[in-house]
Amino acid sequence: MNIAQVDYDGLIPNNVGLGQDLRVKHALEKWHPGYINWWNDMGPEGFQESLVYLRTAISVDPKGWAKFDYVRMPDYRWGVLLAPQHEGRKIPFGMHKGEDAWQEVPGEYRAMLRRLVVIQGDTEPASVEQQRHLGKTAPSLYDMRNLFQVNVEEGRHLWAMVYLLQKYFGTDGREEAEALLQRRSGHADTPRMLGAFNEKTPDWLSFFMFTYFTDRDGKMQLEALAQSGFDPLSRTCRFMLTEEAHHMFVGETGVTRVIQRTCEAMKQAGINDPTNIEAVRKLGVIDLPTIQKKANMHFSLTLDLFGNEISTNAANAFHAGLKGRYREDRLKDDHQLEGGTYPVLRLIDGKIQNEDSPALSALNMRLRDDYVVDCNVGVGRWNKVIAEIGIPFEIKLPHVAFHRHIGEFASIKADVSGNVLSDADWTKRRNEFLPSDADREFIEGLMQPQFEPAKFASWIAPPRVGIDNKPGDFEYVKIADA
Ligand code: BYC
């Protein structure tokens, strides 16, 4: 079959020849009703009957893989799509470097690989669960559509991981696939696996920050897994990355539009002082210091997703050829890292300082460093918007030791500049750095739905261009009566 083309004939669109792979086809068809139940229970609340202008993947060819049309979300064609196989691909790093990439799971790495696939899979439905209430307060139909697009694609990413589990991991893979539908974000007894995916996404600024910061962790982790010597995982992640790019676009432009609206409203009202929070809030926009606090919160929660700075798990996964570095294929070294070192920020005698550590053990740190660089690019663009409108304020990413729950800095309290604070000082100053109850209440109060085409809530600017080049008054969601 033509791998770029997707077979839409069966229940599960795919480009992996499911029609000839009856065991896996049946396993996925058996899993399907549970998935639909999960989607109906935990997917976007109140809009399942609405028609949403969504893109659906019809090919894995980078030039034109998607088509746009109105779809009821439960009818979305979730499918299994892998990027094309590269003939003769070799394992690009670790002890097996240069050997043929694996087309089957190597027995000795089965448990490690399954754990990586399950953790990746678990984040996808978690984010849908976290965002399920947001449709009701969408600031426009454009934004509502983007939210739902992100949601259905996270659903598809779950399918991607479930396919790997069902095809390559036998009975335990099937059990893991079931368990992915059982855990729930924030549930006291059966929570999702990683911390940030059990937090609430209570409002749209959080949604934009989440898609900017946390989906970007998704990008980094997927890039690292796309290097995998286990070829089906690599190919799956490569295609997921093309979808992930839109999610980060939603986050980056979402925050940009919030910032732009705030600065424009301030200018118009003749307010130049960004710390005059009361006056700014009276304009029906979100003040810049509160936007900064939201960024502090989501950035720090996301840093926890990189695991411990020094990690044997990460070293083992690299050594085995299962999880590489960010864009391993573009790096110029021996790709084995046996003797190398990497500077790791650590807590030494109560002080935060760099220490050279074995490069293999420092791989989480290295990926996190690459992540911070990537985050700063968009932050620079946000600051350009503020500067162009002429408000004296800059968004800054907090220090990596700030507000951490995993790793070196979980045991201390630090301010946004990385100064270590006593518990008492932290308690006193916490609301300087993170959203307070009052900040949350203010933002919640602003979250009034705006469902008329071409209209936007008071606190966000319209986008510069529409989705799929649609005009400004396009009805991105045709809302069905509940
Ligand atoms: N929360 O050796 P360590 C995305 C555990 S986002 C709870 O440092 P490792 C998306 C760890 O499991 C990307 N527990 O761990 C975004 C280990 O426990 P065990 C998701 C944590 O393995 C938006 C122990 O602590 N993909 O796609 O080096 C929307 C020792 O830790 C946490 C991946 O993450 C935590 N934050 O690093 C939708 C890729 N951190 O096993 C989707 C797959 C650590 O000793 N995962 N622990 O009991 C991995 O590569 C790694 O497992 C991790 C952790 C980076 C997560």
Coordinates of C-alpha atoms and ligand atoms in Angstrom, one line a residue:
M1 CA 0.0 0.0 0.0
N2 CA 1.0 3.6 -0.4
I3 CA 2.2 4.5 3.1
A4 CA 1.5 8.2 2.6
Q5 CA -2.2 7.5 1.9
V6 CA -4.5 6.6 4.7
D7 CA -7.0 3.7 4.4
Y8 CA -10.4 5.1 5.5
D9 CA -12.5 2.1 4.7
G10 CA -12.6 0.4 8.0
L11 CA -13.6 1.6 11.5
I12 CA -10.0 2.7 12.2
P13 CA -8.3 4.9 9.5
N14 CA -4.7 3.8 9.3
N15 CA -1.6 3.5 7.1
V16 CA -0.3 0.5 8.9
G17 CA -2.1 -2.2 6.9
L18 CA -4.6 -3.0 9.6
G19 CA -6.7 -4.8 7.0
Q20 CA -4.1 -7.5 6.8
D21 CA -3.2 -7.6 10.5
L22 CA -6.4 -9.1 11.8
R23 CA -5.1 -9.8 15.4
V24 CA -4.3 -6.1 16.0
K25 CA -7.3 -4.9 14.1
H26 CA -9.6 -7.0 16.3
A27 CA -7.8 -5.8 19.5
L28 CA -8.2 -2.2 18.4
E29 CA -11.8 -2.7 17.5
K30 CA -12.4 -4.2 20.9
W31 CA -10.8 -1.2 22.5
H32 CA -12.7 1.3 20.4
P33 CA -16.1 1.3 22.3
G34 CA -14.2 1.9 25.6
Y35 CA -12.5 4.8 24.0
I36 CA -15.7 6.3 22.7
N37 CA -17.3 5.9 26.2
W38 CA -14.2 7.6 27.7
W39 CA -14.5 10.4 25.1
N40 CA -18.2 10.9 25.8
D41 CA -17.6 10.9 29.6
M42 CA -14.4 12.9 29.7
G43 CA -14.2 14.8 26.4
P44 CA -15.4 18.4 25.9
E45 CA -18.4 18.9 28.0
G46 CA -21.6 20.2 26.4
F47 CA -20.4 20.3 22.7
Q48 CA -20.5 16.7 21.6
E49 CA -23.4 17.3 19.2
S50 CA -22.0 20.5 17.8
L51 CA -20.4 20.7 14.3
V52 CA -16.8 21.7 14.6
Y53 CA -14.6 22.8 11.7
L54 CA -11.8 20.3 12.3
R55 CA -8.8 19.1 10.3
T56 CA -8.4 15.4 9.9
A57 CA -5.3 13.7 8.8
I58 CA -5.7 12.1 5.4
S59 CA -2.1 11.3 4.6
V60 CA 1.3 11.5 6.3
D61 CA 2.8 13.4 3.4
P62 CA 4.0 16.7 4.9
K63 CA 2.7 18.5 1.9
G64 CA -1.0 18.4 2.5
W65 CA -1.8 15.7 5.1
A66 CA -5.0 17.3 6.4
K67 CA -8.5 18.1 5.2
F68 CA -10.9 20.5 6.9
D69 CA -14.6 20.0 7.4
Y70 CA -17.4 20.2 9.9
V71 CA -17.4 17.1 12.1
R72 CA -19.3 16.1 15.3
M73 CA -16.4 15.3 17.6
P74 CA -17.5 11.7 18.5
D75 CA -17.5 11.1 14.7
Y76 CA -13.9 12.3 14.3
R77 CA -11.9 9.6 12.5
W78 CA -9.3 8.8 15.1
G79 CA -6.7 6.7 13.3
V80 CA -3.3 5.1 13.4
L81 CA -0.8 7.0 11.4
L82 CA 2.9 6.4 11.2
A83 CA 5.5 8.5 9.2
P84 CA 6.9 6.6 6.3
Q85 CA 9.6 4.0 7.0
H86 CA 13.1 5.0 6.0
E87 CA 14.6 2.0 4.2
G88 CA 17.8 0.8 5.9
R89 CA 17.4 3.1 9.0
K90 CA 20.1 2.5 11.6
I91 CA 19.9 2.9 15.4
P92 CA 21.4 6.4 15.8
F93 CA 22.8 6.3 19.3
G94 CA 23.7 4.3 22.3
M95 CA 25.4 0.9 22.5
H96 CA 23.6 -0.4 19.4
K97 CA 24.5 2.6 17.3
G98 CA 24.8 1.7 13.6
E99 CA 22.9 -1.6 13.9
D100 CA 19.6 -1.9 11.9
A101 CA 16.7 -0.2 13.6
W102 CA 14.4 -2.7 15.4
Q103 CA 11.1 -3.5 13.7
E104 CA 10.1 -5.6 16.7
V105 CA 10.6 -5.0 20.4
P106 CA 14.0 -6.3 21.5
G107 CA 13.2 -8.7 24.4
E108 CA 15.8 -7.3 26.8
Y109 CA 14.3 -3.8 26.5
R110 CA 10.6 -4.7 26.6
A111 CA 9.8 -3.4 30.1
M112 CA 11.7 -0.1 29.6
L113 CA 10.1 0.5 26.2
R114 CA 6.6 -0.3 27.5
R115 CA 7.1 2.1 30.4
L116 CA 8.0 5.0 27.9
V117 CA 5.0 4.2 25.7
V118 CA 2.6 4.1 28.6
I119 CA 3.9 7.3 30.2
Q120 CA 3.6 9.1 26.8
G121 CA 0.1 7.6 26.2
D122 CA -1.1 8.6 29.7
T123 CA -0.5 12.3 29.1
E124 CA -2.7 12.4 26.0
P125 CA -6.1 11.6 27.5
A126 CA -5.1 13.4 30.7
S127 CA -4.9 16.8 28.9
V128 CA -8.4 16.2 27.3
E129 CA -9.7 15.6 30.8
Q130 CA -8.0 18.7 32.2
Q131 CA -9.6 20.9 29.4
R132 CA -13.1 19.4 29.3
H133 CA -14.9 22.3 30.9
L134 CA -13.3 25.1 28.8
G135 CA -15.7 25.0 25.9
K136 CA -18.4 26.7 28.0
T137 CA -16.3 29.8 28.5
A138 CA -14.6 30.1 25.1
P139 CA -13.7 33.7 24.3
S140 CA -14.7 33.1 20.6
L141 CA -15.8 30.4 18.2
Y142 CA -12.3 30.5 16.7
D143 CA -10.8 29.7 20.1
M144 CA -13.4 27.0 20.8
R145 CA -12.5 25.3 17.6
N146 CA -8.8 25.4 18.4
L147 CA -9.5 23.9 21.8
F148 CA -11.5 21.0 20.2
Q149 CA -8.9 20.5 17.5
V150 CA -6.2 20.1 20.2
N151 CA -8.5 17.7 22.1
V152 CA -9.3 15.4 19.2
E153 CA -5.6 15.3 18.3
E154 CA -4.6 14.4 21.8
G155 CA -7.2 11.6 21.5
R156 CA -5.5 10.5 18.3
H157 CA -2.1 10.5 20.1
L158 CA -3.6 8.1 22.6
W159 CA -4.6 5.9 19.7
A160 CA -1.0 6.1 18.5
M161 CA 0.4 4.8 21.7
V162 CA -2.4 2.2 22.1
Y163 CA -1.6 0.8 18.6
L164 CA 2.0 0.3 19.7
L165 CA 0.9 -1.4 22.9
Q166 CA -1.6 -3.7 21.1
K167 CA 0.7 -4.6 18.3
Y168 CA 4.0 -5.1 20.1
F169 CA 3.4 -5.9 23.7
G170 CA 0.9 -8.8 23.8
T171 CA -1.3 -9.3 26.8
D172 CA 0.4 -6.8 29.1
G173 CA 0.1 -4.2 26.2
R174 CA -3.6 -4.9 26.1
E175 CA -3.9 -4.4 29.9
E176 CA -2.0 -1.2 29.7
A177 CA -4.3 0.0 26.9
E178 CA -7.3 -0.6 29.1
A179 CA -5.7 1.1 32.1
L180 CA -5.1 4.2 29.9
L181 CA -8.9 4.6 29.8
Q182 CA -9.3 4.0 33.5
R183 CA -7.0 6.6 35.1
R184 CA -8.4 10.1 35.5
S185 CA -6.7 13.5 35.8
G186 CA -6.7 14.7 39.4
H187 CA -8.5 11.6 40.7
A188 CA -7.6 10.8 44.3
D189 CA -7.3 7.0 43.8
T190 CA -6.5 6.6 40.1
P191 CA -4.6 9.7 39.0
R192 CA -2.7 10.2 35.8
M193 CA 1.0 9.3 36.0
L194 CA 2.8 12.6 35.9
G195 CA 2.2 15.6 38.2
A196 CA 1.3 18.4 35.7
F197 CA -1.4 16.2 34.2
N198 CA -3.3 16.1 37.5
E199 CA -3.5 19.9 37.8
K200 CA -6.6 21.8 36.8
T201 CA -6.8 23.9 33.7
P202 CA -9.4 26.3 35.2
D203 CA -9.4 29.1 32.6
W204 CA -8.4 30.0 29.1
L205 CA -5.2 31.8 30.1
S206 CA -4.1 28.5 31.7
F207 CA -5.1 26.7 28.6
F208 CA -2.9 28.9 26.4
M209 CA 0.0 28.6 28.9
F210 CA -0.5 24.8 29.0
T211 CA -0.4 24.5 25.3
Y212 CA 2.6 26.8 25.2
F213 CA 4.7 25.3 28.0
T214 CA 3.3 21.7 28.5
D215 CA 2.7 20.8 24.9
R216 CA 6.2 22.0 24.3
D217 CA 7.4 19.3 26.8
G218 CA 5.4 17.0 24.5
K219 CA 7.4 18.3 21.6
M220 CA 10.7 17.7 23.3
Q221 CA 9.8 14.2 24.6
L222 CA 8.4 13.2 21.2
E223 CA 11.5 14.5 19.4
A224 CA 13.6 12.4 21.8
L225 CA 11.4 9.3 21.2
A226 CA 11.4 10.0 17.5
Q227 CA 15.1 9.2 17.5
S228 CA 14.4 5.7 19.0
G229 CA 16.0 2.6 17.6
F230 CA 12.6 1.0 17.9
D231 CA 11.4 2.1 14.5
P232 CA 7.6 1.9 15.0
L233 CA 7.9 4.3 18.0
S234 CA 10.1 6.6 16.0
R235 CA 7.7 6.7 13.1
T236 CA 4.7 7.3 15.3
C237 CA 6.3 10.2 17.1
R238 CA 7.5 11.8 13.9
F239 CA 3.9 12.1 12.7
M240 CA 2.6 13.2 16.1
L241 CA 5.1 16.1 16.0
T242 CA 3.4 17.5 12.9
E243 CA 0.1 17.7 14.9
E244 CA 1.8 19.0 18.0
A245 CA 3.1 22.0 16.2
H246 CA -0.5 23.4 15.9
H247 CA -1.0 23.0 19.7
M248 CA 2.0 25.1 20.4
F249 CA 0.8 27.6 17.9
V250 CA -2.5 27.8 19.8
G251 CA -0.6 28.4 23.0
E252 CA 1.9 31.0 21.6
T253 CA -0.6 33.0 19.7
G254 CA -3.2 32.7 22.5
V255 CA -0.9 34.3 25.0
T256 CA 0.2 36.9 22.4
R257 CA -3.4 37.9 21.8
V258 CA -4.0 38.2 25.6
I259 CA -0.9 40.4 26.0
Q260 CA -1.8 42.5 23.0
R261 CA -5.3 43.2 24.1
T262 CA -4.0 44.2 27.6
C263 CA -1.4 46.5 26.3
E264 CA -3.7 48.1 23.7
A265 CA -6.4 48.7 26.3
M266 CA -3.8 50.2 28.7
K267 CA -2.5 52.5 25.9
Q268 CA -6.0 53.6 25.0
A269 CA -6.9 54.4 28.6
G270 CA -3.6 56.3 29.1
I271 CA -2.3 53.8 31.7
N272 CA 1.4 53.2 31.3
D273 CA 2.2 51.6 34.6
P274 CA 1.8 47.8 34.4
T275 CA 1.8 47.5 38.2
N276 CA -1.4 49.6 38.5
I277 CA -3.3 46.3 38.6
E278 CA -6.6 47.7 39.8
A279 CA -6.9 50.3 37.0
V280 CA -5.9 47.7 34.4
R281 CA -8.4 45.2 35.6
K282 CA -11.1 47.7 35.4
L283 CA -10.6 47.7 31.6
G284 CA -11.7 44.1 31.4
V285 CA -8.3 42.8 30.5
I286 CA -5.7 40.7 32.4
D287 CA -2.9 42.7 33.9
L288 CA 0.7 41.8 32.8
P289 CA 1.9 40.8 36.3
T290 CA -0.9 38.2 36.6
I291 CA 0.1 36.9 33.1
Q292 CA 3.6 36.6 34.4
K293 CA 2.4 34.6 37.4
K294 CA 0.5 32.2 35.2
A295 CA 3.7 31.7 33.1
N296 CA 5.6 31.1 36.3
M297 CA 3.1 28.5 37.3
H298 CA 2.9 26.5 34.1
F299 CA 6.6 26.7 33.3
S300 CA 7.6 25.4 36.7
L301 CA 5.0 22.6 36.6
T302 CA 6.2 21.6 33.2
L303 CA 9.9 21.5 34.3
D304 CA 8.9 18.7 36.6
L305 CA 7.9 16.6 33.6
F306 CA 11.6 16.2 32.7
G307 CA 12.2 14.0 35.7
N308 CA 15.3 14.1 37.9
E309 CA 18.3 16.0 36.8
I310 CA 20.4 12.9 37.4
S311 CA 18.6 9.9 36.1
T312 CA 19.6 6.3 35.7
N313 CA 16.4 5.6 33.8
A314 CA 17.3 8.2 31.3
A315 CA 20.9 6.9 31.0
N316 CA 19.6 3.3 30.5
A317 CA 17.1 4.4 27.9
F318 CA 19.7 6.2 25.9
H319 CA 22.4 3.5 26.3
A320 CA 19.8 0.9 25.1
G321 CA 19.0 3.1 22.0
L322 CA 15.3 3.7 23.0
K323 CA 15.2 7.4 23.8
G324 CA 17.6 9.9 22.3
R325 CA 18.4 13.5 22.8
Y326 CA 16.6 16.4 21.2
R327 CA 17.3 16.1 17.5
E328 CA 20.0 13.6 18.1
D329 CA 20.5 13.3 14.3
R330 CA 21.7 16.9 14.1
L331 CA 24.2 16.6 17.0
K332 CA 27.9 16.2 16.2
D333 CA 29.5 13.8 18.7
D334 CA 29.9 10.1 19.2
H335 CA 26.2 9.6 20.1
Q336 CA 27.3 7.2 22.9
L337 CA 28.4 9.7 25.6
E338 CA 30.3 7.0 27.6
G339 CA 33.1 9.3 28.8
G340 CA 31.5 12.8 28.4
T341 CA 30.2 15.2 31.1
Y342 CA 27.5 17.7 31.2
P343 CA 27.0 20.7 33.6
V344 CA 24.1 20.1 35.8
L345 CA 22.6 22.7 38.1
R346 CA 22.5 21.1 41.6
L347 CA 21.9 22.0 45.2
I348 CA 25.3 21.8 46.8
D349 CA 25.7 22.8 50.5
G350 CA 22.4 24.6 50.2
K351 CA 23.6 26.6 47.2
I352 CA 22.5 26.3 43.6
Q353 CA 25.5 25.6 41.5
N354 CA 26.7 23.9 38.3
E355 CA 28.5 20.6 38.6
D356 CA 29.9 18.5 35.8
S357 CA 28.1 15.1 35.8
P358 CA 28.4 12.0 33.6
A359 CA 26.6 13.0 30.3
L360 CA 24.6 9.8 30.3
S361 CA 23.1 10.4 33.7
A362 CA 22.4 14.1 32.8
L363 CA 20.1 13.5 29.8
N364 CA 16.9 14.7 31.4
M365 CA 18.8 17.9 32.3
R366 CA 20.1 18.3 28.8
L367 CA 16.6 17.9 27.3
R368 CA 15.3 20.3 29.9
D369 CA 18.0 22.9 28.9
D370 CA 17.0 22.5 25.3
Y371 CA 13.4 23.0 26.3
V372 CA 14.2 26.3 28.2
V373 CA 15.9 27.6 25.1
D374 CA 12.9 26.8 23.0
C375 CA 10.5 28.4 25.5
N376 CA 12.5 31.6 25.5
V377 CA 12.0 32.1 21.7
G378 CA 8.2 32.6 22.1
V379 CA 8.7 34.6 25.3
G380 CA 10.9 37.0 23.2
R381 CA 8.0 37.4 20.7
W382 CA 5.6 38.2 23.5
N383 CA 7.9 40.9 24.8
K384 CA 8.2 42.3 21.3
V385 CA 4.4 42.9 21.3
I386 CA 4.6 44.6 24.7
A387 CA 7.6 46.8 23.6
E388 CA 5.9 47.8 20.3
I389 CA 2.9 49.0 22.1
G390 CA 5.2 50.8 24.5
I391 CA 4.4 49.4 27.9
P392 CA 7.5 49.1 30.2
F393 CA 7.3 45.4 31.1
E394 CA 9.0 42.1 30.2
I395 CA 7.8 38.6 30.7
K396 CA 10.6 36.5 32.1
L397 CA 10.9 32.8 32.7
P398 CA 11.5 32.0 36.4
H399 CA 14.6 30.3 37.6
V400 CA 14.6 26.5 37.2
A401 CA 14.7 26.1 40.9
F402 CA 11.5 27.9 41.4
H403 CA 8.4 26.0 42.6
R404 CA 9.6 22.5 41.9
H405 CA 8.2 19.2 43.0
I406 CA 10.6 16.8 41.3
G407 CA 14.4 16.7 41.3
E408 CA 17.2 18.6 43.0
F409 CA 15.1 21.6 43.9
A410 CA 12.0 19.9 45.2
S411 CA 13.4 20.1 48.8
I412 CA 13.9 23.8 48.8
K413 CA 11.8 27.0 48.3
A414 CA 13.3 29.5 45.8
D415 CA 12.1 32.8 44.4
V416 CA 11.8 33.4 40.7
S417 CA 15.4 34.6 40.5
G418 CA 16.7 31.4 42.2
N419 CA 17.3 32.8 45.7
V420 CA 16.7 30.2 48.3
L421 CA 13.9 31.3 50.7
S422 CA 13.0 30.1 54.2
D423 CA 9.6 28.3 54.5
A424 CA 8.2 31.4 56.3
D425 CA 9.5 33.8 53.5
W426 CA 8.0 31.5 50.9
T427 CA 4.6 31.5 52.6
K428 CA 4.7 35.3 52.9
R429 CA 5.8 35.9 49.3
R430 CA 4.1 33.1 47.4
N431 CA 1.4 35.3 46.0
E432 CA 4.1 37.6 44.5
F433 CA 5.1 34.7 42.2
L434 CA 2.1 32.5 41.7
P435 CA -1.6 33.3 41.1
S436 CA -3.4 34.1 44.3
D437 CA -7.0 33.2 45.1
A438 CA -7.9 36.8 44.2
D439 CA -6.1 36.5 40.9
R440 CA -7.9 33.3 40.1
E441 CA -11.3 34.8 41.0
F442 CA -10.6 37.9 38.8
I443 CA -9.7 35.7 35.8
E444 CA -12.6 33.4 36.4
G445 CA -14.9 36.5 36.4
L446 CA -13.6 37.5 33.0
M447 CA -14.3 34.1 31.5
Q448 CA -17.6 35.0 29.9
P449 CA -18.5 33.0 26.8
Q450 CA -18.5 34.8 23.4
F451 CA -20.2 32.5 20.9
E452 CA -21.1 35.0 18.1
P453 CA -19.0 34.7 15.0
A454 CA -16.4 37.4 14.6
K455 CA -16.7 38.5 18.2
F456 CA -14.1 38.1 21.0
A457 CA -14.2 38.4 24.8
S458 CA -13.0 41.7 26.2
W459 CA -9.6 40.2 27.3
I460 CA -8.3 38.8 24.1
A461 CA -7.5 40.3 20.6
P462 CA -8.7 38.6 17.5
P463 CA -6.2 36.4 15.6
R464 CA -4.3 37.9 12.6
V465 CA -5.5 35.2 10.3
G466 CA -8.3 32.5 10.4
I467 CA -7.8 28.8 10.4
D468 CA -7.6 27.4 6.9
N469 CA -7.7 31.0 5.7
K470 CA -11.3 31.4 6.7
P471 CA -12.6 35.0 6.9
G472 CA -13.1 36.7 10.3
D473 CA -16.8 36.0 10.5
F474 CA -16.5 32.3 9.8
E475 CA -18.6 30.1 12.1
Y476 CA -16.0 27.7 13.3
V477 CA -18.4 25.9 15.6
K478 CA -22.1 25.4 14.9
I479 CA -23.3 25.0 18.4
A480 CA -26.1 22.4 18.8
D481 CA -28.7 22.9 21.4
A482 CA -27.8 20.8 24.5
Ligands
BYC1 N1 5.7 13.0 38.0 O1 14.7 8.6 36.9 P1 13.7 9.7 36.9 C1 3.0 15.3 26.3 C2 9.2 9.4 38.5 S1 4.1 15.6 27.5 C3 5.6 11.8 38.7 O2 14.1 11.1 36.8 P2 12.9 9.4 34.2 C4 1.7 16.1 26.3 C5 9.7 8.4 37.5 O3 8.6 7.9 36.7 C6 5.4 14.4 27.3 N2 6.6 11.0 38.7 O4 12.6 9.4 35.7 C7 1.8 17.5 26.6 C8 10.5 7.4 38.2 O5 9.6 6.5 38.8 P3 10.0 4.9 38.8 C9 5.1 13.0 27.9 C10 7.8 11.3 38.1 O6 12.3 8.1 33.7 C11 0.6 18.2 26.6 C12 11.1 8.2 39.3 O7 10.3 9.4 39.5 N3 6.1 12.1 27.5 O8 3.2 14.5 25.5 O9 14.3 9.7 33.9 C13 -0.6 17.6 26.3 C14 12.6 8.5 39.1 O10 12.7 9.5 38.1 C15 7.9 12.5 37.4 C16 7.1 11.7 28.3 O11 7.3 12.1 29.4 C17 6.8 13.4 37.4 N4 6.9 14.6 36.8 O12 12.1 10.7 33.7 C18 -0.6 16.2 25.9 C19 8.1 10.7 27.6 N5 9.2 12.6 37.0 O13 9.8 4.4 37.4 C20 0.6 15.5 25.9 C21 8.2 9.4 28.3 C22 9.8 11.5 37.3 O14 11.4 4.8 39.3 N6 8.7 9.5 29.7 N7 8.9 10.7 38.0 O15 8.9 4.4 39.7 C23 10.0 9.7 30.0 O16 10.8 9.8 29.2 C24 10.4 9.6 31.5 O17 9.7 8.6 32.1 C25 10.2 10.9 32.3 C26 10.8 10.8 33.7 C27 10.9 12.1 31.5 C28 8.7 11.3 32.5

